[in-house]
Structures are given as C-alpha cells and as structure tokens.
Coordinates of C-alpha atoms in Angstrom, one line a residue:
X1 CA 20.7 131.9 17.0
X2 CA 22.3 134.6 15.0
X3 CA 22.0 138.3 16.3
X4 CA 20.1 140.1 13.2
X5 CA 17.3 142.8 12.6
X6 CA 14.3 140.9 11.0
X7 CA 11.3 142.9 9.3
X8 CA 7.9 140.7 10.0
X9 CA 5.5 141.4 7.6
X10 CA 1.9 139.8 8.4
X11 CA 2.1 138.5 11.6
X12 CA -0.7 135.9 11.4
X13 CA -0.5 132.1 12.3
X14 CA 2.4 131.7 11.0
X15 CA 4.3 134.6 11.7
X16 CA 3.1 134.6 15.4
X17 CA 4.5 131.4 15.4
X18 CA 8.1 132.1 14.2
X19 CA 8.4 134.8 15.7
X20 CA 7.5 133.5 19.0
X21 CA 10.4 130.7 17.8
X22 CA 12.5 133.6 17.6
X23 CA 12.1 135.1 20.6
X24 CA 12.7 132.0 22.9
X25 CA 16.2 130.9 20.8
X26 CA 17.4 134.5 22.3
X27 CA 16.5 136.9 19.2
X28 CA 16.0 140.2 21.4
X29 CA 12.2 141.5 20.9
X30 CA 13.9 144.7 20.1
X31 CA 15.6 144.0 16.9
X32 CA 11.7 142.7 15.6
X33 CA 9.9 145.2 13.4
X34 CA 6.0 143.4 12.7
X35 CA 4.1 145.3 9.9
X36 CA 0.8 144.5 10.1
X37 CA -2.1 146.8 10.6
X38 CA -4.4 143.8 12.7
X39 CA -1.3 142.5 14.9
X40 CA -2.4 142.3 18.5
X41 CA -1.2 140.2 21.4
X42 CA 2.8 140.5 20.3
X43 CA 5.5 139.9 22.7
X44 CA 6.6 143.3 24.6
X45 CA 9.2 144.9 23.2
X46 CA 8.6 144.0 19.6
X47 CA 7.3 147.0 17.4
X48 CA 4.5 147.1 15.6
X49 CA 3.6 149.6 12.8
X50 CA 0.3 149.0 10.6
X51 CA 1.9 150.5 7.5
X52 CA 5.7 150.2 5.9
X53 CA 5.5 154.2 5.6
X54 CA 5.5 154.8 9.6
X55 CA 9.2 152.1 9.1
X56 CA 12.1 154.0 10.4
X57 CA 14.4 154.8 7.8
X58 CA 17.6 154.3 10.2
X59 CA 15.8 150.4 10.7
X60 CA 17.8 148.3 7.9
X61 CA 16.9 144.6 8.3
X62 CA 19.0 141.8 7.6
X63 CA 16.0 139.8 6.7
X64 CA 12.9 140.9 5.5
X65 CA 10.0 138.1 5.9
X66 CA 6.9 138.1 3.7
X67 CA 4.2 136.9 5.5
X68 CA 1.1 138.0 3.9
X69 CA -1.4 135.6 2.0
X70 CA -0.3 135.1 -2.1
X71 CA -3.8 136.9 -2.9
X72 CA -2.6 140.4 -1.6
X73 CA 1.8 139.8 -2.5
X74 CA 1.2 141.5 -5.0
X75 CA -0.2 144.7 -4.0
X76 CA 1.8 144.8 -0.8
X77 CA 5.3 144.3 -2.4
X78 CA 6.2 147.2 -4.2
X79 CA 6.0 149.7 -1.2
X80 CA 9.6 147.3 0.0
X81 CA 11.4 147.8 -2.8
X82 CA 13.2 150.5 -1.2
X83 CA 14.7 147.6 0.5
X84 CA 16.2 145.9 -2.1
X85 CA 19.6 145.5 -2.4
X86 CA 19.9 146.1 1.5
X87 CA 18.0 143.2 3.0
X88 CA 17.5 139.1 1.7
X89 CA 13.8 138.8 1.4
X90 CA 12.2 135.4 2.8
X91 CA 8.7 134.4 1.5
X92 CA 6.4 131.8 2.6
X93 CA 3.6 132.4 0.5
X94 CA 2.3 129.3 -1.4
X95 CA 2.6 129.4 -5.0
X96 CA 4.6 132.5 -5.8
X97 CA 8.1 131.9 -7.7
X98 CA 10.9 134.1 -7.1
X99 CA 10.6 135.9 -10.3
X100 CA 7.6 137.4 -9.2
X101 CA 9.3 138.5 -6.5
X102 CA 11.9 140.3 -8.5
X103 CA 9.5 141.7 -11.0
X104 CA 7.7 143.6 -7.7
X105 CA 10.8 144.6 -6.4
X106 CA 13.2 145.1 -8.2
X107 CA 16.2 142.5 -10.4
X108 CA 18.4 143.9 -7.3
X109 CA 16.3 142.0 -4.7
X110 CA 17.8 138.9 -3.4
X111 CA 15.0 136.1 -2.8
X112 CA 14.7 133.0 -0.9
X113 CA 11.0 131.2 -1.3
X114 CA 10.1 129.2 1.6
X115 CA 6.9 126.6 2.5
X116 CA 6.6 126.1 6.3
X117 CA 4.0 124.0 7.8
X118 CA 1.6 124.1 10.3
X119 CA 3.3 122.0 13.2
X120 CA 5.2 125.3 13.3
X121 CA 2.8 126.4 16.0
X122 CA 4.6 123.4 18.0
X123 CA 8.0 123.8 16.5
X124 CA 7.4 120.4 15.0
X125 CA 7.3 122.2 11.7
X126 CA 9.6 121.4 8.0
X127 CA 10.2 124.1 5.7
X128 CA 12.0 123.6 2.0
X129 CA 13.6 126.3 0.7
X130 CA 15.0 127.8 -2.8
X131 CA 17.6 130.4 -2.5
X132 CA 17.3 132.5 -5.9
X133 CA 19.9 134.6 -7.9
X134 CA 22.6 136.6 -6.2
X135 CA 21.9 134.6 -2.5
X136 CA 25.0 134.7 -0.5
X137 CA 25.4 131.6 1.9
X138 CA 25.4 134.5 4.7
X139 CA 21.8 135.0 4.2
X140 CA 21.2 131.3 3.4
X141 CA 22.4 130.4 6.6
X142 CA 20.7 133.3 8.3
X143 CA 17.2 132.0 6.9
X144 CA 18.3 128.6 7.5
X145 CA 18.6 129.8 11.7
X146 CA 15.5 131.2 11.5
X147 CA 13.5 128.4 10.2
X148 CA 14.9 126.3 12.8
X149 CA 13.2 127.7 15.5
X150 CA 9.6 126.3 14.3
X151 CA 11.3 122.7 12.8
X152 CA 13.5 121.4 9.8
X153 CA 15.3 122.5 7.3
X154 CA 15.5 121.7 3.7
X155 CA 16.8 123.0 0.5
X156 CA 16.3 122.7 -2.9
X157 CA 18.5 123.4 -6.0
X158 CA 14.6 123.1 -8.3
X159 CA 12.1 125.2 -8.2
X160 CA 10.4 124.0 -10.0
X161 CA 9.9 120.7 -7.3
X162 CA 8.3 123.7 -4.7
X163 CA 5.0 122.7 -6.4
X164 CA 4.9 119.4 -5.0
X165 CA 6.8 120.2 -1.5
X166 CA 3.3 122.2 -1.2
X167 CA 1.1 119.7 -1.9
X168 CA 3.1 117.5 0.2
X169 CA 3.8 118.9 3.2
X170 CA 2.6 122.4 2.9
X171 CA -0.6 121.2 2.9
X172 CA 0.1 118.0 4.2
X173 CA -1.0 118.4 7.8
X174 CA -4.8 118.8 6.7
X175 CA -4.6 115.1 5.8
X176 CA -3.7 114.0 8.6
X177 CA -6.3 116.1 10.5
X178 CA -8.6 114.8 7.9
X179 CA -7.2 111.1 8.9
X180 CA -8.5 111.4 12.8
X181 CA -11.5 113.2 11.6
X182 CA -12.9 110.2 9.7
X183 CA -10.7 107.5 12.3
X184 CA -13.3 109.3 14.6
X185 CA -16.7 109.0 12.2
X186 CA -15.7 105.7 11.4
X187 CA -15.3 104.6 15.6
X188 CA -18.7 106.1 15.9
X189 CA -20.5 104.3 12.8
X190 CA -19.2 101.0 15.0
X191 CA -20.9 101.8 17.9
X192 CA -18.4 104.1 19.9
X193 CA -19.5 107.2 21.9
X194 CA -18.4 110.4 19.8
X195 CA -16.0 111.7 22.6
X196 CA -14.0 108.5 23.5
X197 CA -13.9 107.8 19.4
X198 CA -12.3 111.4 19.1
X199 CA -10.1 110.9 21.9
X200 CA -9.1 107.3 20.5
X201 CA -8.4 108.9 16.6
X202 CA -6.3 112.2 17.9
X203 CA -4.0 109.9 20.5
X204 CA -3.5 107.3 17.7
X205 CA -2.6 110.0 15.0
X206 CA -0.6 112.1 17.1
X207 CA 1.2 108.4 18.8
X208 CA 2.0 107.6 15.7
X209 CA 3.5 110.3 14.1
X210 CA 5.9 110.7 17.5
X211 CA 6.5 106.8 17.0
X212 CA 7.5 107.4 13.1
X213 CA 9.2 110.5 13.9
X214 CA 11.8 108.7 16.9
X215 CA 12.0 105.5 14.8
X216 CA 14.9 104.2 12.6
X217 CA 12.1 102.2 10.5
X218 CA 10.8 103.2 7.5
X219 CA 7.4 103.9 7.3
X220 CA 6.4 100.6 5.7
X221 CA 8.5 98.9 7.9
X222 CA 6.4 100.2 11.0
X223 CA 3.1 99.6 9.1
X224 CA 4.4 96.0 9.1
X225 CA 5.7 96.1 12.8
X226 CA 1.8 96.1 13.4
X227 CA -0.2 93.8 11.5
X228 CA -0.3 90.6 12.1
X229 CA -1.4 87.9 9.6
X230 CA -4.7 87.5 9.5
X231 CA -5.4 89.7 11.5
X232 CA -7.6 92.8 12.2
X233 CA -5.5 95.8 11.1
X234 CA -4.8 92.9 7.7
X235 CA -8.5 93.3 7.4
X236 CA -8.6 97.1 7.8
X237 CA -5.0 97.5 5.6
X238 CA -6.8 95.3 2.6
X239 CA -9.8 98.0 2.2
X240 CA -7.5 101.3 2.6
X241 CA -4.3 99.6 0.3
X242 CA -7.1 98.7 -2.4
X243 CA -5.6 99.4 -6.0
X244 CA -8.2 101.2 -7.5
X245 CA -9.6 102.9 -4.3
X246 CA -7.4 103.1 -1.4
X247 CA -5.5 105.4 0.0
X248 CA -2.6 104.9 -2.2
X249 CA -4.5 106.6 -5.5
X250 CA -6.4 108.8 -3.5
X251 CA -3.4 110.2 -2.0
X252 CA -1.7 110.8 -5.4
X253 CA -5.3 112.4 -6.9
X254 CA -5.0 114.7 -4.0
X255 CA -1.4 115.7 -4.3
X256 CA -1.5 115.9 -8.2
X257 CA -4.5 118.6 -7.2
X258 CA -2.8 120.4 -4.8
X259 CA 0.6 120.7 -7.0
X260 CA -1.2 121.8 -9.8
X261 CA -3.1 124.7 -7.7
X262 CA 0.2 125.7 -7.0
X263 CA 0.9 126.5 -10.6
X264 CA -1.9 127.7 -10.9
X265 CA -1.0 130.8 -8.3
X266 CA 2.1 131.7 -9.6
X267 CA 1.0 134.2 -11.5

C-alpha cells in the first residue's frame, strides 16, 4: 500500500468500509482525516472533525475522497476548494460527472470519478474508474491502491459508459439479493419451511457466485455444467430464459432504468 495522507469525507457504509481496507493493508490511522459530523465507532487513531473548517491547515492530503450521497455534493463541495490544485479528488457518488466536480471546485481540481460496490464491506468489491483532465498516473495509481483494499479495479477511457457500470454493478448487488429473496418465496410457495428455504436461496447465491468467481468457465458455460436434458433445472431454465418474459428482458428493462437514472443525476 502506498504511504499517503487521505482526507475521508462521509464516512458511511462505504467509507467505513474502505477505510477499514486501508487500515489493515498498513495505511497508519494517523495519516486518516474523516470529516463527517455523525462518524462514530472509527478505528483509534484516525481523526475525526464534523466540519472542513476545524481541518488543519498544515494537513495537505494526497487524496481527497468524496464520500457523501449525490443529493448533498453539491452543497458540500465548495468549502474543499481550497484544496484544489494540492490534492487528486476521488468520488464515488453515483451519477455526478467530473465536470461537475470542476465547476464546484474549481478548473484547477484534478478529478477521478469512481463506482464501488457493496461487496466492499467484504473486500469482494469492483470499482470502475475515469481519471479526468490534468490526472497524473501518480495519483491514478494512488487511487488505483486504494481501491484495491475493498476489491477490483477497472478503468475506463468513456465517461460517458459510467452510466451503465452503475446500473450494472453499482447497483448490481441488489439483484442478486433480490434473486435469494424470491429463490426463498418461491421454496416456500412449494411447500418449504421459511427458514430452511432462506437458508437454501442465500447458500446457493452466495455458492454460486464463489463457484463463478474461481472458475475458468464462462458464465453460460457453468449454467450448462448444470442442467441436464430434460431435466429439472431445463424445466426451471425454460420459464426464467422465456423471450418475452424472462430474465433476459427483465434484466435489460432494469438496467436501461437504472442507466438512465444516472443521467438523470448528473446535474
């Protein structure tokens, strides 16, 4: 991990969870600055302030992280543009281009935009990033370290594509909750007890993900590996991969709707 100062701003799920990434790849608690006024339970050693103003000016950080929901950027943003021009600024807040980072803070301010996802919390995480104008590869890298600690790693050279990394794995993981949620109403409607169909849906989610995740197959190629001829999960596979009503068209109606609420938060 490389040595640096980071500046946490919001320190919800999210940020708790990178920064307790942080911590255990060797960052030292010390070189952490959270601001957030609600911030409780942090790691010792890390400093907490509930207001920029109360930041020391001799505290420069090498990486500023934006943190806080898109519905308050704006109103939080200007009171860092002292920083600009001394720090890379790192957002993961859904929807909100890098231009309107530099129109809060200043055409000086060097941005990358990031979307993490939930597995975060279990470093299991994958964050795509988009390093914008007058991002050195120091800082790229620097990000790129930092991310690491709660998953993968991905850039793009688009921006315009973050839209869609959103909807896809931004807000992918509720799918898949949503997936063992109705795996579990579904072994109930047959005749299962609620807590054994529960326990039956979340091991078979979470199995399969770690299966897809160590395998070499393809995704199709493991839904293959699985069904036999004839068989039950070909009688299950023929409802969900149904043209005009499976999961195939669902999945694309819900993606198209989660890309274009992206754009739609932009502003």
């Amino acid at each position: 991990m490389i040595v640096t100062k980071i500046l946490l701003v919001g320190c919800g799920k999210m940020g708790s969870a990178m920064l307790a990434g942080w911590l255990e790849r060797g960052i030292r608690a010390a070189d952490v600055v959270v601001i957030d006024p609600h911030a409780q339970g942090l790691p010792d050693g890390v400093t907490v302030l509930g207001d920029v103003d109360l930041l020391s000016k001799t505290f420069i950080p090498d990486i500023t992280i934006l943190a806080v929901k898109p519905q308050v950027m704006a109103e939080v943003l200007p009171a860092y543009a002292r920083l600009a021009g001394q720090t890379v600024f790192l957002s993961i807040a859904a929807g909100k281009p890098v231009e309107f980072f530099r129109r809060h803070l200043g055409e000086a301010a060097a941005v990358i935009r990031a979307m993490p996802n939930t597995p975060a919390a279990v470093q299991r995480g994958i964050t795509v990033c988009f390093a914008g104008p007058g991002v050195a590869q120091e800082p790229r890298a620097l990000a790129q370290s930092l991310l690491e600690a709660v998953g993968e790693v991905a850039w793009i050279d688009d921006e315009s594509q973050m839209d869609a990394v959103t909807a896809v794995s931004g807000s992918g993981p509720a799918y898949v909750f949503l997936l063992a949620e109705v795996m579990a109403a579904a072994g109930v409607a047959a005749g299962l007890p609620a807590d054994l169909a529960d326990r039956l849906a979340r091991a078979t989610v979470s199995g399969g993900g770690e299966l897809l995740r160590q395998s070499l197959d393809s995704s199709a190629q493991l839904r293959i590996n699985v069904t036999s001829p004839g068989g039950t999960t070909a009688a299950a596979l023929a409802v969900l991969m149904d043209e005009a009503k499976g999961m195939a068209p669902l999945m694309t109606d819900a993606v198209a709707a989660a890309t274009k609420r992206g754009k739609e938060l932009a502003g």
